[in-house]
Structure formats: structure tokens, C-alpha cells
């Protein structure tokens, strides 16, 4: 009798584990994308997806739609988001170290405290984006659109902002040591209290800029 009871228990446990495994497997797919590190999800519609805290490092999301997605605290380091729509997405405190965001649309996105060290943001659209306290040391923001962006207390040491559109952007208290603003548009920008040591402003447009040299 004991053996029969044990056998029934084992069968029930195995069935439960299989069901749990099937559920876990299905829950890792959102909009046809397998949510895991190193996944390949180009050209997908993931508008408004709930992806807070996920690990998508080394993944491929080129030309996908992640507008309004919740990526708060997600690990997106060394992933490829080139030409991706991330407008209005929540990337608060997300890891984006060496991430490719070339040509990405990040207008009105939340990137407070995000780690974007050495990220590639060439030609990216960051207008109205909140980058307060973000880490952007060594980031490439060449020709980026950043009108009205908020970079209060952000770290932009040695970042490349050549020809960036920064009209009305706020760099209050930011670390801009060694940053390159060559040919950047800083009209009506605010650099109050920013560290400008060794920063380059060659041929920059600084009309109405507060704190510009």
C-alpha cells in the first residue's frame, strides 16, 4: 500500500512539475519574442510590453516597436536597438552599457539613473527624454536630437556630443569633463553648476545658453 501511495505521489509531482515548466516556458514569450539573454527579436511589435527587470543583454531588437514598454531595471547591455522605437518607454535604472541605439527613437522616454556608458546613440532621437543622474561617460551622441532633454546631475565625461541638437536641454550639475560639443546647438540650454573642465565647444551655437563658456 505504501509503495502504491508513493507511486501516485510521484506521478502527481511529475505532472505538476511538467505543468509548471510548460507555464514558465510560455510566459517567456511576449509578442513572438523569446524573452531571454541573447534573443533575436528584430522587426517585432512589443508596444507597451511588461519587461521590468528582464535580462536581455546581447540581444537583437533592431527596428522593433517597444514604445511605451516597461523596461525598468532591465539588463540591455551590449544589445542592438538600432532604429528601434522606444518612445515613452520606461528605462529607469536600466543597464545599457555599450548598447547600440543608433538611430533609435527615445523621445519622452524615462532613463533616470540608467547606465549608458559607452553606448552608441548616433542620430538617436532623445527629445524631451529624462536622463537625470544617468551615466553617459564615453557615450557617442553624435548628431543626436536632444531638444528639451533633462540631464540634471548626469555623468557625461568624455562623451561625444558633436553636432547634437541640444536646444533648451538641461545639464544642471552635470559632469561634462572632457565632453565634445563641437558644432552642437546649445541655444537656450542650461549648464548651471556643470563641470566643464576640458570640455570642447568649438563652433557650438550658444545663444541664450546659461553657463556656456
mmCIF file of C-alpha atoms in Angstrom:
data_model
loop_
_atom_site.group_PDB
_atom_site.id
_atom_site.type_symbol
_atom_site.label_atom_id
_atom_site.label_comp_id
_atom_site.label_asym_id
_atom_site.label_seq_id
_atom_site.Cartn_x
_atom_site.Cartn_y
_atom_site.Cartn_z
ATOM 1 C CA UNK A 1 0.000 0.000 0.000
ATOM 2 C CA UNK A 2 2.851 2.343 0.836
ATOM 3 C CA UNK A 3 4.505 1.644 -2.499
ATOM 4 C CA UNK A 4 1.267 2.382 -4.380
ATOM 5 C CA UNK A 5 0.781 5.623 -2.451
ATOM 6 C CA UNK A 6 4.382 6.693 -3.140
ATOM 7 C CA UNK A 7 3.974 5.897 -6.833
ATOM 8 C CA UNK A 8 0.807 8.005 -7.041
ATOM 9 C CA UNK A 9 2.565 10.883 -5.260
ATOM 10 C CA UNK A 10 5.500 10.698 -7.675
ATOM 11 C CA UNK A 11 3.174 10.715 -10.687
ATOM 12 C CA UNK A 12 1.272 13.714 -9.313
ATOM 13 C CA UNK A 13 4.509 15.574 -8.560
ATOM 14 C CA UNK A 14 5.865 14.883 -12.051
ATOM 15 C CA UNK A 15 2.647 16.132 -13.635
ATOM 16 C CA UNK A 16 2.762 19.283 -11.514
ATOM 17 C CA UNK A 17 6.385 19.946 -12.488
ATOM 18 C CA UNK A 18 5.628 19.425 -16.167
ATOM 19 C CA UNK A 19 2.679 21.817 -15.964
ATOM 20 C CA UNK A 20 4.807 24.398 -14.156
ATOM 21 C CA UNK A 21 7.550 24.007 -16.733
ATOM 22 C CA UNK A 22 5.120 24.463 -19.605
ATOM 23 C CA UNK A 23 3.710 27.579 -17.952
ATOM 24 C CA UNK A 24 7.196 29.017 -17.338
ATOM 25 C CA UNK A 25 8.165 28.358 -20.950
ATOM 26 C CA UNK A 26 5.058 30.056 -22.332
ATOM 27 C CA UNK A 27 5.487 33.041 -20.017
ATOM 28 C CA UNK A 28 8.921 33.797 -21.532
ATOM 29 C CA UNK A 29 7.385 34.697 -24.896
ATOM 30 C CA UNK A 30 5.872 38.130 -25.482
ATOM 31 C CA UNK A 31 4.618 39.184 -28.886
ATOM 32 C CA UNK A 32 6.508 36.353 -30.561
ATOM 33 C CA UNK A 33 9.774 37.223 -28.801
ATOM 34 C CA UNK A 34 11.593 34.744 -26.573
ATOM 35 C CA UNK A 35 12.498 36.894 -23.555
ATOM 36 C CA UNK A 36 15.997 35.792 -22.602
ATOM 37 C CA UNK A 37 19.610 36.882 -22.844
ATOM 38 C CA UNK A 38 20.921 36.883 -26.421
ATOM 39 C CA UNK A 39 17.483 36.593 -28.030
ATOM 40 C CA UNK A 40 16.811 37.622 -31.636
ATOM 41 C CA UNK A 41 13.673 39.764 -31.912
ATOM 42 C CA UNK A 42 14.026 42.161 -34.869
ATOM 43 C CA UNK A 43 11.033 43.835 -36.527
ATOM 44 C CA UNK A 44 8.573 42.878 -33.778
ATOM 45 C CA UNK A 45 5.710 44.838 -32.234
ATOM 46 C CA UNK A 46 6.251 44.861 -28.463
ATOM 47 C CA UNK A 47 4.378 48.083 -27.803
ATOM 48 C CA UNK A 48 3.664 48.508 -24.079
ATOM 49 C CA UNK A 49 5.312 45.185 -23.158
ATOM 50 C CA UNK A 50 5.939 44.493 -19.452
ATOM 51 C CA UNK A 51 9.658 43.662 -19.289
ATOM 52 C CA UNK A 52 10.778 45.176 -15.992
ATOM 53 C CA UNK A 53 13.983 43.637 -14.641
ATOM 54 C CA UNK A 54 14.487 41.174 -17.509
ATOM 55 C CA UNK A 55 17.927 40.146 -18.770
ATOM 56 C CA UNK A 56 18.121 40.901 -22.491
ATOM 57 C CA UNK A 57 21.867 41.543 -22.694
ATOM 58 C CA UNK A 58 23.459 40.805 -26.087
ATOM 59 C CA UNK A 59 20.014 40.644 -27.701
ATOM 60 C CA UNK A 60 18.834 41.887 -31.114
ATOM 61 C CA UNK A 61 15.833 44.241 -31.299
ATOM 62 C CA UNK A 62 16.598 46.230 -34.458
ATOM 63 C CA UNK A 63 13.640 48.076 -35.987
ATOM 64 C CA UNK A 64 11.252 46.695 -33.356
ATOM 65 C CA UNK A 65 8.485 48.667 -31.644
ATOM 66 C CA UNK A 66 8.973 48.944 -27.873
ATOM 67 C CA UNK A 67 7.209 52.266 -27.455
ATOM 68 C CA UNK A 68 5.661 52.624 -24.015
ATOM 69 C CA UNK A 69 7.324 49.399 -22.835
ATOM 70 C CA UNK A 70 8.244 48.904 -19.179
ATOM 71 C CA UNK A 71 11.970 48.072 -19.150
ATOM 72 C CA UNK A 72 12.625 49.488 -15.711
ATOM 73 C CA UNK A 73 15.826 47.987 -14.250
ATOM 74 C CA UNK A 74 16.298 45.688 -17.267
ATOM 75 C CA UNK A 75 19.743 44.495 -18.372
ATOM 76 C CA UNK A 76 20.107 45.582 -22.016
ATOM 77 C CA UNK A 77 23.898 45.829 -22.102
ATOM 78 C CA UNK A 78 25.588 45.238 -25.469
ATOM 79 C CA UNK A 79 22.178 44.676 -27.099
ATOM 80 C CA UNK A 80 21.285 46.042 -30.538
ATOM 81 C CA UNK A 81 18.369 48.502 -30.543
ATOM 82 C CA UNK A 82 19.337 50.380 -33.700
ATOM 83 C CA UNK A 83 16.357 52.023 -35.457
ATOM 84 C CA UNK A 84 14.091 50.765 -32.644
ATOM 85 C CA UNK A 85 11.065 52.715 -31.414
ATOM 86 C CA UNK A 86 11.383 53.258 -27.635
ATOM 87 C CA UNK A 87 9.299 56.420 -27.407
ATOM 88 C CA UNK A 88 7.792 56.890 -23.972
ATOM 89 C CA UNK A 89 9.415 53.693 -22.673
ATOM 90 C CA UNK A 90 10.392 53.392 -19.001
ATOM 91 C CA UNK A 91 14.110 52.574 -18.832
ATOM 92 C CA UNK A 92 14.674 53.905 -15.332
ATOM 93 C CA UNK A 93 17.940 52.492 -13.895
ATOM 94 C CA UNK A 94 18.269 50.107 -16.851
ATOM 95 C CA UNK A 95 21.699 48.770 -17.846
ATOM 96 C CA UNK A 96 22.597 49.865 -21.376
ATOM 97 C CA UNK A 97 26.392 49.623 -21.256
ATOM 98 C CA UNK A 98 27.845 49.557 -24.810
ATOM 99 C CA UNK A 99 24.306 49.164 -26.194
ATOM 100 C CA UNK A 100 23.736 50.060 -29.859
ATOM 101 C CA UNK A 101 20.956 52.679 -30.006
ATOM 102 C CA UNK A 102 21.999 54.218 -33.302
ATOM 103 C CA UNK A 103 19.007 55.965 -34.866
ATOM 104 C CA UNK A 104 16.679 54.772 -32.073
ATOM 105 C CA UNK A 105 13.621 56.845 -31.161
ATOM 106 C CA UNK A 106 13.628 57.589 -27.423
ATOM 107 C CA UNK A 107 11.534 60.740 -27.332
ATOM 108 C CA UNK A 108 9.908 61.365 -23.915
ATOM 109 C CA UNK A 109 11.426 58.124 -22.567
ATOM 110 C CA UNK A 110 12.430 57.769 -18.904
ATOM 111 C CA UNK A 111 16.112 56.998 -18.406
ATOM 112 C CA UNK A 112 16.705 58.371 -14.910
ATOM 113 C CA UNK A 113 19.744 56.706 -13.367
ATOM 114 C CA UNK A 114 20.237 54.489 -16.424
ATOM 115 C CA UNK A 115 23.761 53.213 -17.171
ATOM 116 C CA UNK A 116 24.608 54.170 -20.768
ATOM 117 C CA UNK A 117 28.381 54.151 -20.516
ATOM 118 C CA UNK A 118 29.993 53.830 -23.961
ATOM 119 C CA UNK A 119 26.562 53.408 -25.568
ATOM 120 C CA UNK A 120 26.178 54.315 -29.254
ATOM 121 C CA UNK A 121 23.430 56.920 -29.726
ATOM 122 C CA UNK A 122 24.426 58.430 -33.056
ATOM 123 C CA UNK A 123 21.454 60.101 -34.781
ATOM 124 C CA UNK A 124 19.152 58.951 -31.960
ATOM 125 C CA UNK A 125 16.033 60.960 -31.086
ATOM 126 C CA UNK A 126 16.056 61.835 -27.369
ATOM 127 C CA UNK A 127 13.916 64.960 -27.391
ATOM 128 C CA UNK A 128 12.243 65.574 -24.035
ATOM 129 C CA UNK A 129 13.897 62.479 -22.566
ATOM 130 C CA UNK A 130 14.634 62.364 -18.827
ATOM 131 C CA UNK A 131 18.280 61.355 -18.338
ATOM 132 C CA UNK A 132 18.670 62.778 -14.838
ATOM 133 C CA UNK A 133 21.573 61.134 -12.979
ATOM 134 C CA UNK A 134 22.202 58.851 -15.963
ATOM 135 C CA UNK A 135 25.709 57.527 -16.620
ATOM 136 C CA UNK A 136 26.758 58.514 -20.136
ATOM 137 C CA UNK A 137 30.539 58.542 -19.807
ATOM 138 C CA UNK A 138 32.117 57.753 -23.169
ATOM 139 C CA UNK A 139 28.728 57.622 -24.926
ATOM 140 C CA UNK A 140 28.548 58.608 -28.615
ATOM 141 C CA UNK A 141 25.709 61.118 -29.075
ATOM 142 C CA UNK A 142 26.896 62.487 -32.402
ATOM 143 C CA UNK A 143 24.105 64.333 -34.222
ATOM 144 C CA UNK A 144 21.548 63.187 -31.622
ATOM 145 C CA UNK A 145 18.281 65.109 -31.202
ATOM 146 C CA UNK A 146 18.048 66.136 -27.541
ATOM 147 C CA UNK A 147 15.891 69.244 -27.543
ATOM 148 C CA UNK A 148 14.436 69.792 -24.072
ATOM 149 C CA UNK A 149 16.181 66.709 -22.657
ATOM 150 C CA UNK A 150 16.829 66.662 -18.906
ATOM 151 C CA UNK A 151 20.362 65.643 -17.925
ATOM 152 C CA UNK A 152 20.461 67.049 -14.398
ATOM 153 C CA UNK A 153 23.396 65.598 -12.408
ATOM 154 C CA UNK A 154 24.179 63.204 -15.284
ATOM 155 C CA UNK A 155 27.732 61.948 -15.885
ATOM 156 C CA UNK A 156 28.857 62.733 -19.448
ATOM 157 C CA UNK A 157 32.612 62.536 -19.012
ATOM 158 C CA UNK A 158 34.377 62.247 -22.393
ATOM 159 C CA UNK A 159 31.046 61.849 -24.177
ATOM 160 C CA UNK A 160 30.785 62.777 -27.858
ATOM 161 C CA UNK A 161 28.067 65.386 -28.464
ATOM 162 C CA UNK A 162 29.368 66.695 -31.781
ATOM 163 C CA UNK A 163 26.608 68.353 -33.822
ATOM 164 C CA UNK A 164 23.986 67.290 -31.237
ATOM 165 C CA UNK A 165 20.734 69.284 -31.147
ATOM 166 C CA UNK A 166 20.548 70.425 -27.502
ATOM 167 C CA UNK A 167 18.228 73.420 -27.684
ATOM 168 C CA UNK A 168 16.656 74.002 -24.266
ATOM 169 C CA UNK A 169 18.359 70.942 -22.746
ATOM 170 C CA UNK A 170 19.236 70.998 -19.037
ATOM 171 C CA UNK A 171 22.704 69.947 -17.877
ATOM 172 C CA UNK A 172 22.377 71.468 -14.411
ATOM 173 C CA UNK A 173 25.022 69.962 -12.106
ATOM 174 C CA UNK A 174 26.151 67.513 -14.804
ATOM 175 C CA UNK A 175 29.706 66.245 -15.147
ATOM 176 C CA UNK A 176 30.777 67.382 -18.636
ATOM 177 C CA UNK A 177 34.509 66.937 -18.125
ATOM 178 C CA UNK A 178 36.166 66.331 -21.500
ATOM 179 C CA UNK A 179 32.811 66.267 -23.331
ATOM 180 C CA UNK A 180 32.941 67.311 -27.006
ATOM 181 C CA UNK A 181 30.261 69.860 -28.038
ATOM 182 C CA UNK A 182 31.843 70.748 -31.376
ATOM 183 C CA UNK A 183 29.162 72.272 -33.686
ATOM 184 C CA UNK A 184 26.468 71.369 -31.138
ATOM 185 C CA UNK A 185 23.334 73.516 -30.855
ATOM 186 C CA UNK A 186 23.153 74.708 -27.239
ATOM 187 C CA UNK A 187 20.699 77.545 -27.782
ATOM 188 C CA UNK A 188 18.840 78.282 -24.516
ATOM 189 C CA UNK A 189 20.450 75.256 -22.829
ATOM 190 C CA UNK A 190 21.223 75.371 -19.094
ATOM 191 C CA UNK A 191 24.688 74.285 -17.902
ATOM 192 C CA UNK A 192 24.450 75.840 -14.440
ATOM 193 C CA UNK A 193 26.825 74.216 -11.966
ATOM 194 C CA UNK A 194 28.132 71.755 -14.564
ATOM 195 C CA UNK A 195 31.762 70.611 -14.589
ATOM 196 C CA UNK A 196 33.149 71.966 -17.878
ATOM 197 C CA UNK A 197 36.799 71.074 -17.282
ATOM 198 C CA UNK A 198 38.433 70.328 -20.667
ATOM 199 C CA UNK A 199 35.043 70.354 -22.428
ATOM 200 C CA UNK A 200 35.185 71.390 -26.098
ATOM 201 C CA UNK A 201 32.766 73.988 -27.534
ATOM 202 C CA UNK A 202 34.352 74.582 -30.945
ATOM 203 C CA UNK A 203 31.862 76.317 -33.278
ATOM 204 C CA UNK A 204 28.977 75.471 -30.921
ATOM 205 C CA UNK A 205 25.845 77.629 -31.051
ATOM 206 C CA UNK A 206 25.449 79.033 -27.546
ATOM 207 C CA UNK A 207 22.944 81.896 -27.897
ATOM 208 C CA UNK A 208 20.964 82.223 -24.666
ATOM 209 C CA UNK A 209 22.881 79.340 -23.074
ATOM 210 C CA UNK A 210 23.264 79.601 -19.301
ATOM 211 C CA UNK A 211 26.738 78.598 -18.102
ATOM 212 C CA UNK A 212 28.269 78.089 -21.553
ATOM 213 C CA UNK A 213 31.826 79.437 -21.921
#
